[in-house]
Coordinates of C-alpha atoms in Angstrom, one line a residue:
X1 CA 9.7 -7.7 -24.2
X2 CA 7.2 -6.2 -21.7
X3 CA 8.2 -5.4 -18.1
X4 CA 6.0 -8.2 -16.8
X5 CA 7.6 -10.8 -19.1
X6 CA 11.1 -9.5 -18.1
X7 CA 10.2 -10.0 -14.4
X8 CA 8.6 -13.4 -15.0
X9 CA 11.8 -14.4 -16.8
X10 CA 13.8 -13.4 -13.8
X11 CA 11.5 -15.3 -11.4
X12 CA 11.9 -18.5 -13.5
X13 CA 15.5 -18.6 -12.4
X14 CA 15.5 -16.9 -9.0
X15 CA 13.7 -15.0 -6.3
X16 CA 13.4 -11.2 -6.7
X17 CA 12.8 -7.9 -4.9
X18 CA 10.8 -5.4 -6.9
X19 CA 11.6 -2.0 -5.5
X20 CA 11.4 1.7 -6.3
X21 CA 10.0 5.0 -5.0
X22 CA 6.3 6.1 -4.8
X23 CA 4.3 6.2 -8.0
X24 CA 6.7 4.1 -10.2
X25 CA 4.2 1.4 -10.9
X26 CA 5.2 -1.5 -8.5
X27 CA 1.6 -2.5 -7.8
X28 CA 0.6 -2.3 -11.4
X29 CA 3.5 -4.4 -12.6
X30 CA 2.8 -7.1 -9.9
X31 CA -0.8 -7.2 -11.0
X32 CA 0.3 -7.9 -14.5
X33 CA 2.7 -10.6 -13.5
X34 CA 0.1 -12.4 -11.4
X35 CA -2.5 -12.2 -14.1
X36 CA -0.1 -13.5 -16.8
X37 CA 1.0 -16.4 -14.7
X38 CA -2.5 -17.4 -13.7
X39 CA -3.5 -17.3 -17.4
X40 CA -1.0 -20.1 -18.2
X41 CA -2.1 -22.2 -15.2
X42 CA 0.6 -21.2 -12.7
X43 CA -0.4 -21.3 -9.0
X44 CA 0.1 -17.9 -7.3
X45 CA -0.3 -16.8 -3.7
X46 CA -0.4 -13.1 -2.9
X47 CA 0.3 -11.8 0.6
X48 CA 0.5 -8.5 2.3
X49 CA 2.6 -7.7 5.3
X50 CA -0.2 -5.7 7.0
X51 CA -4.0 -5.7 6.7
X52 CA -4.0 -2.6 4.5
X53 CA -1.3 -4.0 2.3
X54 CA -3.3 -7.3 2.0
X55 CA -6.5 -5.4 1.0
X56 CA -4.6 -3.3 -1.6
X57 CA -3.1 -6.4 -3.3
X58 CA -6.2 -8.5 -2.9
X59 CA -4.5 -11.2 -0.8
X60 CA -4.1 -12.6 2.7
X61 CA -1.9 -11.2 5.4
X62 CA 1.4 -12.9 6.0
X63 CA 0.4 -13.7 9.6
X64 CA -2.9 -15.2 8.6
X65 CA -1.6 -17.4 5.7
X66 CA 1.4 -18.8 7.6
X67 CA -0.6 -19.2 10.9
X68 CA 1.9 -17.2 12.9
X69 CA -0.7 -16.1 15.5
X70 CA 1.0 -13.6 17.9
X71 CA 4.5 -15.2 17.5
X72 CA 7.4 -12.8 17.2
X73 CA 10.3 -15.1 16.5
X74 CA 11.2 -18.7 15.7
X75 CA 11.4 -19.8 19.4
X76 CA 7.8 -18.6 20.0
X77 CA 6.7 -20.1 16.7
X78 CA 8.0 -23.6 17.4
X79 CA 6.1 -23.7 20.7
X80 CA 3.0 -22.3 19.0
X81 CA 3.1 -25.0 16.2
X82 CA 2.3 -27.8 18.6
X83 CA -1.3 -26.6 18.7
X84 CA -1.9 -25.9 15.0
X85 CA -1.0 -29.1 13.2
X86 CA -4.1 -29.3 11.1
X87 CA -3.6 -25.7 9.8
X88 CA 0.1 -26.4 9.1
X89 CA -0.8 -29.5 7.0
X90 CA -3.1 -27.3 4.9
X91 CA -0.3 -24.7 4.5
X92 CA 2.1 -27.4 3.3
X93 CA -0.4 -28.6 0.7
X94 CA -0.8 -25.0 -0.7
X95 CA 2.9 -24.3 -0.7
X96 CA 3.7 -27.6 -2.3
X97 CA 1.7 -26.5 -5.4
X98 CA 2.6 -22.8 -5.3
X99 CA 4.7 -21.6 -8.2
X100 CA 5.0 -17.9 -7.1
X101 CA 4.6 -16.4 -3.6
X102 CA 4.2 -12.6 -3.6
X103 CA 4.9 -10.6 -0.4
X104 CA 3.9 -7.0 -0.6
X105 CA 5.3 -4.1 1.5
X106 CA 8.4 -6.2 2.4
X107 CA 9.9 -3.1 4.1
X108 CA 7.4 -3.7 7.0
X109 CA 8.5 -7.3 7.5
X110 CA 11.1 -7.6 10.3
X111 CA 14.2 -9.8 10.2
X112 CA 12.5 -12.2 12.7
X113 CA 9.4 -12.4 10.6
X114 CA 11.2 -13.2 7.4
X115 CA 13.1 -16.0 9.2
X116 CA 9.7 -17.4 10.3
X117 CA 8.5 -17.2 6.7
X118 CA 11.6 -19.0 5.5
X119 CA 11.1 -21.6 8.2
X120 CA 7.5 -22.3 7.0
X121 CA 8.6 -22.5 3.3
X122 CA 11.5 -24.8 4.0
X123 CA 9.4 -27.2 6.2
X124 CA 6.7 -27.3 3.4
X125 CA 9.2 -28.2 0.7
X126 CA 8.4 -25.0 -1.2
X127 CA 10.1 -25.1 -4.6
X128 CA 8.6 -22.0 -6.2
X129 CA 9.8 -18.4 -6.4
X130 CA 9.3 -15.5 -4.1
X131 CA 8.6 -12.0 -5.3
X132 CA 9.2 -9.4 -2.6
X133 CA 7.7 -6.0 -3.3
X134 CA 8.3 -2.7 -1.6
X135 CA 10.7 0.1 -0.8
X136 CA 12.9 -0.1 2.3
X137 CA 13.3 3.7 2.2
X138 CA 9.6 4.0 3.1
X139 CA 7.6 2.1 5.7
X140 CA 9.9 0.6 8.4
X141 CA 9.4 -2.8 10.0
X142 CA 7.0 -3.5 12.8
X143 CA 9.1 -4.9 15.6
X144 CA 8.2 -6.3 19.0
X145 CA 11.1 -4.4 20.5
X146 CA 11.2 -0.7 19.7
X147 CA 14.8 -0.6 20.9
X148 CA 16.1 -3.5 18.8
X149 CA 18.1 -1.2 16.5
X150 CA 19.5 0.7 19.4
X151 CA 20.7 -2.5 21.0
X152 CA 22.4 -3.7 17.8
X153 CA 19.6 -6.2 17.0
X154 CA 18.5 -7.1 13.5
X155 CA 15.6 -4.9 12.2
X156 CA 15.1 -5.1 8.5
X157 CA 14.2 -8.2 6.4
X158 CA 17.4 -7.9 4.4
X159 CA 19.4 -8.3 7.7
X160 CA 17.9 -11.8 8.3
X161 CA 19.6 -15.1 7.6
X162 CA 16.6 -15.9 5.4
X163 CA 17.4 -13.0 3.0
X164 CA 20.9 -14.4 2.5
X165 CA 19.3 -17.8 1.7
X166 CA 16.8 -16.2 -0.8
X167 CA 19.5 -14.1 -2.6
X168 CA 16.8 -12.2 -4.5
X169 CA 17.6 -10.3 -7.7
X170 CA 17.0 -6.6 -7.0
X171 CA 14.9 -5.0 -9.7
X172 CA 14.2 -1.2 -9.3
X173 CA 11.6 0.8 -11.3
X174 CA 13.0 4.3 -11.7
X175 CA 10.5 6.3 -13.8
X176 CA 7.5 7.8 -12.1
X177 CA 4.0 7.4 -13.5
X178 CA 2.4 9.8 -11.1
X179 CA 4.0 13.2 -12.1
X180 CA 5.5 14.5 -15.3
X181 CA 7.4 17.3 -13.4
X182 CA 11.0 16.1 -13.6
X183 CA 12.2 18.7 -11.1
X184 CA 9.6 17.7 -8.5
X185 CA 10.4 14.0 -9.0
X186 CA 14.2 14.7 -8.6
X187 CA 13.6 16.4 -5.3
X188 CA 11.3 13.5 -4.2
X189 CA 14.1 11.1 -5.0
X190 CA 16.5 13.0 -2.7
X191 CA 13.9 13.1 0.1
X192 CA 13.2 9.4 -0.3
X193 CA 16.9 8.6 0.4
X194 CA 17.2 11.1 3.2
X195 CA 19.5 13.4 1.1
X196 CA 18.4 16.9 2.0
X197 CA 20.5 19.3 0.0
X198 CA 20.0 23.0 0.5
X199 CA 18.3 23.4 -2.9
X200 CA 15.7 20.7 -1.9
X201 CA 15.0 22.6 1.4
X202 CA 14.5 25.8 -0.6
X203 CA 12.2 24.0 -3.0
X204 CA 10.1 22.6 -0.1
X205 CA 10.0 25.9 1.6
X206 CA 8.6 27.5 -1.5
X207 CA 5.7 24.9 -1.4
X208 CA 4.5 26.6 1.8
X209 CA 3.6 29.6 -0.4
X210 CA 1.1 27.7 -2.7
X211 CA -1.8 29.2 -0.7
X212 CA -4.0 29.4 -3.8
X213 CA -4.5 25.6 -3.4
X214 CA -7.0 26.3 -0.6
X215 CA -9.3 27.9 -3.2
X216 CA -9.9 24.5 -4.8
X217 CA -11.2 22.9 -1.5
X218 CA -8.2 20.5 -1.6
X219 CA -7.7 17.2 0.1
X220 CA -5.7 17.6 3.3
X221 CA -3.4 14.8 4.5
X222 CA -3.0 14.4 8.2
X223 CA -0.7 12.2 10.2
X224 CA -3.5 11.2 12.6
X225 CA -7.0 9.9 12.1
X226 CA -8.6 12.3 14.6
X227 CA -7.8 15.4 12.6
X228 CA -8.9 13.9 9.3
X229 CA -12.3 12.8 10.7
X230 CA -12.9 16.2 12.3
X231 CA -12.3 18.1 9.0
X232 CA -14.5 15.7 7.0
X233 CA -17.3 16.1 9.5
X234 CA -17.0 19.9 9.5
X235 CA -16.9 20.2 5.7
X236 CA -19.8 17.9 5.2
X237 CA -21.9 19.8 7.7
X238 CA -21.5 23.0 5.7
X239 CA -23.3 21.5 2.7
X240 CA -27.1 22.2 2.9
X241 CA -28.4 19.0 1.2
X242 CA -29.6 16.1 3.2
X243 CA -27.0 13.5 4.4
X244 CA -27.5 9.9 3.1
X245 CA -25.9 7.0 4.8
X246 CA -24.9 4.2 2.5
X247 CA -24.4 1.0 4.5
X248 CA -22.1 -1.7 3.2
X249 CA -23.7 -5.0 2.3
X250 CA -21.9 -7.7 4.2
X251 CA -22.0 -11.5 3.8
X252 CA -20.2 -13.9 6.0
X253 CA -19.3 -17.1 4.1
X254 CA -17.4 -18.8 7.0
X255 CA -19.6 -18.9 10.1
X256 CA -16.8 -19.9 12.4
X257 CA -14.8 -16.8 11.6
X258 CA -14.0 -14.8 14.7
X259 CA -15.6 -11.4 14.9
X260 CA -12.3 -9.7 15.8
X261 CA -10.8 -10.9 12.5
X262 CA -13.8 -9.5 10.6
X263 CA -13.6 -6.2 12.3
X264 CA -9.8 -6.0 11.8
X265 CA -10.3 -6.6 8.1
X266 CA -13.0 -3.9 7.8
X267 CA -10.7 -1.4 9.5
X268 CA -8.1 -2.1 6.8
X269 CA -10.5 -1.5 3.9
X270 CA -10.0 1.7 1.9
X271 CA -13.7 2.5 2.2
X272 CA -15.9 3.2 5.3
X273 CA -18.5 0.5 6.2
X274 CA -21.0 3.4 6.7
X275 CA -20.5 6.0 3.9
X276 CA -22.2 9.3 4.6
X277 CA -22.6 11.5 1.6
X278 CA -24.5 14.6 0.4
X279 CA -25.2 15.9 -3.0
X280 CA -22.5 18.5 -3.6
X281 CA -19.9 16.7 -1.4
X282 CA -16.4 16.3 -2.7
X283 CA -15.2 12.7 -2.8
X284 CA -12.1 10.6 -3.6
X285 CA -12.2 7.5 -5.7
X286 CA -10.6 4.6 -3.7
X287 CA -9.7 2.3 -6.5
X288 CA -8.7 2.2 -10.2
X289 CA -11.3 1.5 -12.9
X290 CA -9.7 1.5 -16.3
X291 CA -11.1 4.4 -18.5
X292 CA -13.4 5.7 -15.7
X293 CA -11.4 6.8 -12.7
X294 CA -8.2 6.2 -10.8
X295 CA -7.3 5.8 -7.1
X296 CA -7.1 9.3 -5.5
X297 CA -9.1 11.1 -8.3
X298 CA -11.5 13.8 -7.0
X299 CA -15.0 14.4 -8.0
X300 CA -18.3 16.0 -6.8
X301 CA -21.4 13.9 -5.8
X302 CA -24.3 14.7 -8.3
X303 CA -26.9 12.0 -7.3
X304 CA -27.2 9.2 -4.7
X305 CA -29.2 6.1 -4.4
X306 CA -28.7 2.5 -3.1
X307 CA -27.6 1.1 -6.4
X308 CA -25.3 3.9 -7.7
X309 CA -23.7 7.2 -7.0
X310 CA -23.3 9.7 -9.8
X311 CA -20.1 11.6 -9.5
X312 CA -19.1 14.6 -11.7
X313 CA -15.4 14.8 -12.5
X314 CA -13.5 16.8 -15.1
X315 CA -16.8 17.9 -16.7
X316 CA -18.3 14.4 -17.1
X317 CA -20.7 12.3 -15.1
X318 CA -19.6 8.8 -13.9
X319 CA -21.9 6.2 -12.5
X320 CA -20.2 4.5 -9.6
X321 CA -21.5 1.1 -8.5
X322 CA -20.7 -0.9 -5.4
X323 CA -17.5 -2.8 -5.4
X324 CA -17.0 -6.1 -3.7
X325 CA -14.2 -6.5 -1.2
X326 CA -13.4 -10.1 0.0
X327 CA -11.4 -11.6 2.8
X328 CA -10.2 -15.0 1.7
X329 CA -7.8 -17.7 2.5
X330 CA -5.7 -19.8 0.1
X331 CA -6.6 -23.5 0.0
X332 CA -5.8 -26.4 -2.3
X333 CA -8.9 -27.7 -4.2
X334 CA -8.6 -30.3 -7.0
X335 CA -4.9 -29.8 -7.1
X336 CA -5.1 -26.0 -7.6
X337 CA -4.5 -23.1 -5.2
X338 CA -7.8 -21.3 -4.9
X339 CA -9.0 -18.4 -2.9
X340 CA -11.8 -19.4 -0.5
X341 CA -14.0 -16.5 0.5
X342 CA -14.5 -16.0 4.3
X343 CA -16.4 -12.7 4.3
X344 CA -17.3 -10.2 1.6
X345 CA -18.6 -6.7 1.7
X346 CA -20.0 -4.4 -1.0
X347 CA -19.5 -0.7 -0.8
X348 CA -19.1 2.3 -3.1
X349 CA -15.3 2.9 -3.7
X350 CA -15.6 6.5 -2.5
X351 CA -14.7 8.5 0.6
X352 CA -15.0 12.2 1.5
X353 CA -12.2 14.1 -0.2
X354 CA -11.7 16.9 2.4
X355 CA -9.2 15.0 4.5
X356 CA -7.5 11.6 4.7
X357 CA -4.7 10.1 6.8
X358 CA -1.3 9.5 5.2
X359 CA -1.6 5.8 6.1
X360 CA -4.9 5.5 4.1
X361 CA -3.5 7.5 1.2
X362 CA -1.1 4.7 0.2
X363 CA -1.4 4.1 -3.6
X364 CA -3.3 7.3 -4.3
X365 CA -2.5 10.1 -6.8
X366 CA -4.1 13.3 -5.8
X367 CA -4.4 16.5 -7.8
X368 CA -5.2 19.3 -5.3
X369 CA -3.3 18.5 -2.1
X370 CA -2.4 20.1 1.3
X371 CA 0.0 18.2 3.4
X372 CA -0.4 19.1 7.1
X373 CA 3.1 18.3 8.4
X374 CA 2.7 19.7 11.9
X375 CA 2.2 16.2 13.4
X376 CA 4.4 14.2 11.2
X377 CA 7.1 12.5 13.2
X378 CA 7.2 8.9 12.0
X379 CA 9.9 7.8 9.5
X380 CA 8.9 8.1 5.9
X381 CA 5.5 9.8 6.5
X382 CA 6.7 13.1 5.0
X383 CA 7.9 11.4 1.8
X384 CA 4.7 9.3 1.5
X385 CA 2.6 12.4 2.0
X386 CA 4.1 14.7 -0.5
X387 CA 4.6 11.9 -3.1
X388 CA 0.8 11.6 -3.4
X389 CA 0.8 14.8 -5.3
X390 CA 0.7 14.8 -9.1
X391 CA 1.4 18.5 -9.6
X392 CA 3.8 20.5 -7.4
X393 CA 1.9 23.7 -8.2
X394 CA -1.2 22.1 -6.6
X395 CA 0.7 21.0 -3.5
X396 CA 0.8 23.1 -0.3
X397 CA 2.9 22.3 2.7
X398 CA 1.0 23.4 5.8
X399 CA 3.4 24.0 8.7
X400 CA 2.5 26.4 11.6
X401 CA 5.7 26.5 13.7
X402 CA 9.2 27.8 13.5
X403 CA 12.3 26.0 12.3
X404 CA 10.8 24.5 9.2
X405 CA 14.1 23.1 7.9
X406 CA 14.9 21.4 11.2
X407 CA 11.4 19.8 11.3
X408 CA 11.8 18.5 7.7
X409 CA 15.3 17.1 8.5
X410 CA 13.8 15.1 11.4
X411 CA 11.0 13.9 9.2
X412 CA 13.2 12.5 6.4
X413 CA 15.8 10.7 8.4
X414 CA 16.6 7.4 6.8
X415 CA 18.3 4.4 8.6
X416 CA 21.9 4.1 7.4
X417 CA 21.3 0.4 7.1
X418 CA 18.8 1.0 4.3
X419 CA 21.2 3.3 2.4
X420 CA 24.0 0.7 2.8
X421 CA 21.7 -2.1 1.6
X422 CA 20.9 -0.3 -1.7
X423 CA 24.5 0.8 -2.2
X424 CA 25.9 -2.7 -1.8
X425 CA 23.1 -4.5 -3.9
X426 CA 23.5 -5.2 -7.5
X427 CA 20.4 -3.5 -8.8
X428 CA 18.8 -4.0 -12.2
X429 CA 17.3 -0.6 -12.9
X430 CA 14.4 -0.4 -15.3
X431 CA 13.2 2.9 -16.7
X432 CA 10.8 1.6 -19.4
X433 CA 7.2 1.4 -18.2
X434 CA 4.3 -0.6 -19.6
X435 CA 3.0 1.1 -22.7
X436 CA -0.5 1.4 -21.3
X437 CA -0.2 3.8 -18.4
X438 CA -3.2 4.0 -16.1
X439 CA -3.5 7.8 -16.5
X440 CA -3.4 7.5 -20.3
X441 CA -6.8 5.9 -20.2
X442 CA -8.5 9.1 -19.0

């Protein structure tokens, strides 16, 4: 039985959490589950906890779908609902027909937010299954009160009363698809959980010596957008060919859509609205296209026009066409849950490869990589950054200050709550992966 069928079988009986470290194939598996269910007429709604997450999974944000507005908890939500009765009626219609609700990046959903979601589902008479997707060891929740955890408040989704009501089966993918280096993956696993043994620190310190990576004009990961933009501008300016600006083709389908919502959606896209390229520039592919390229693969621009960009990669030339990105909302039409387009945008799935933020690198697998860890201070950023690498011999840790080990220890601190959650959960661990790996297609 394939992994997707195993997960579908679980979802027929209960709710589920699909978890695992970076690069184990969570998004790939969710895509297969959604496709297979829709093929047999099941109604599926896919949501992301943030704008970037929603774009990555091709869905709505949790806040948009559930009409939460700027509410932070149930008290605020009940007051807010007095003014959104028409929208709530539409949500109930969709949820009454929904067989599966997918919520991606569940780690960024706070306890209060999950209680609000459960409140909506219960009031709508939702009878389907919920598939939570994400890794609590990675991106932490966005909370209205930064000091919630210090004051003993509830922080993570699994601390909510709603989580106890859902009682999801925990399914963990344990085999990486991103790297074949078992030693590297083992150290990544320790870092993910905040277990920094001396041998892992020695291993990481050795990665600071991979200075030959600079010879390949690598992709540099930064914690902040300012540094990434600056390096891309500098590198592009060094190329003598003429710059060509490829503007995205935008179409607004819902005229009443607020401009702020459109701009927020554009900022979450993996591609720039105005893409400036030169022949000879190094680029990253920002999506997967079976048999042609994968998200994070590098190439060099060979030719540019309005209809296609020719990119040379691994000795072959690939014609890259514009890809359509769509912001939509889920509505009920003719008894079926359908995605109503609000605004769409066509742009080439490319961006300059010289630098990228850790935030925008989510889901990418990058060959030649430098991780600038000087300004990494947020939880999980260090792990997210180095886990983008496919090959440790093509990974350089760039750190300019003293006390490297102390800095790394600060970067990989994990909340004891998360460790305790995984230790106490009954986890169904799955090592087998789908037979058709994305990278096997290249």
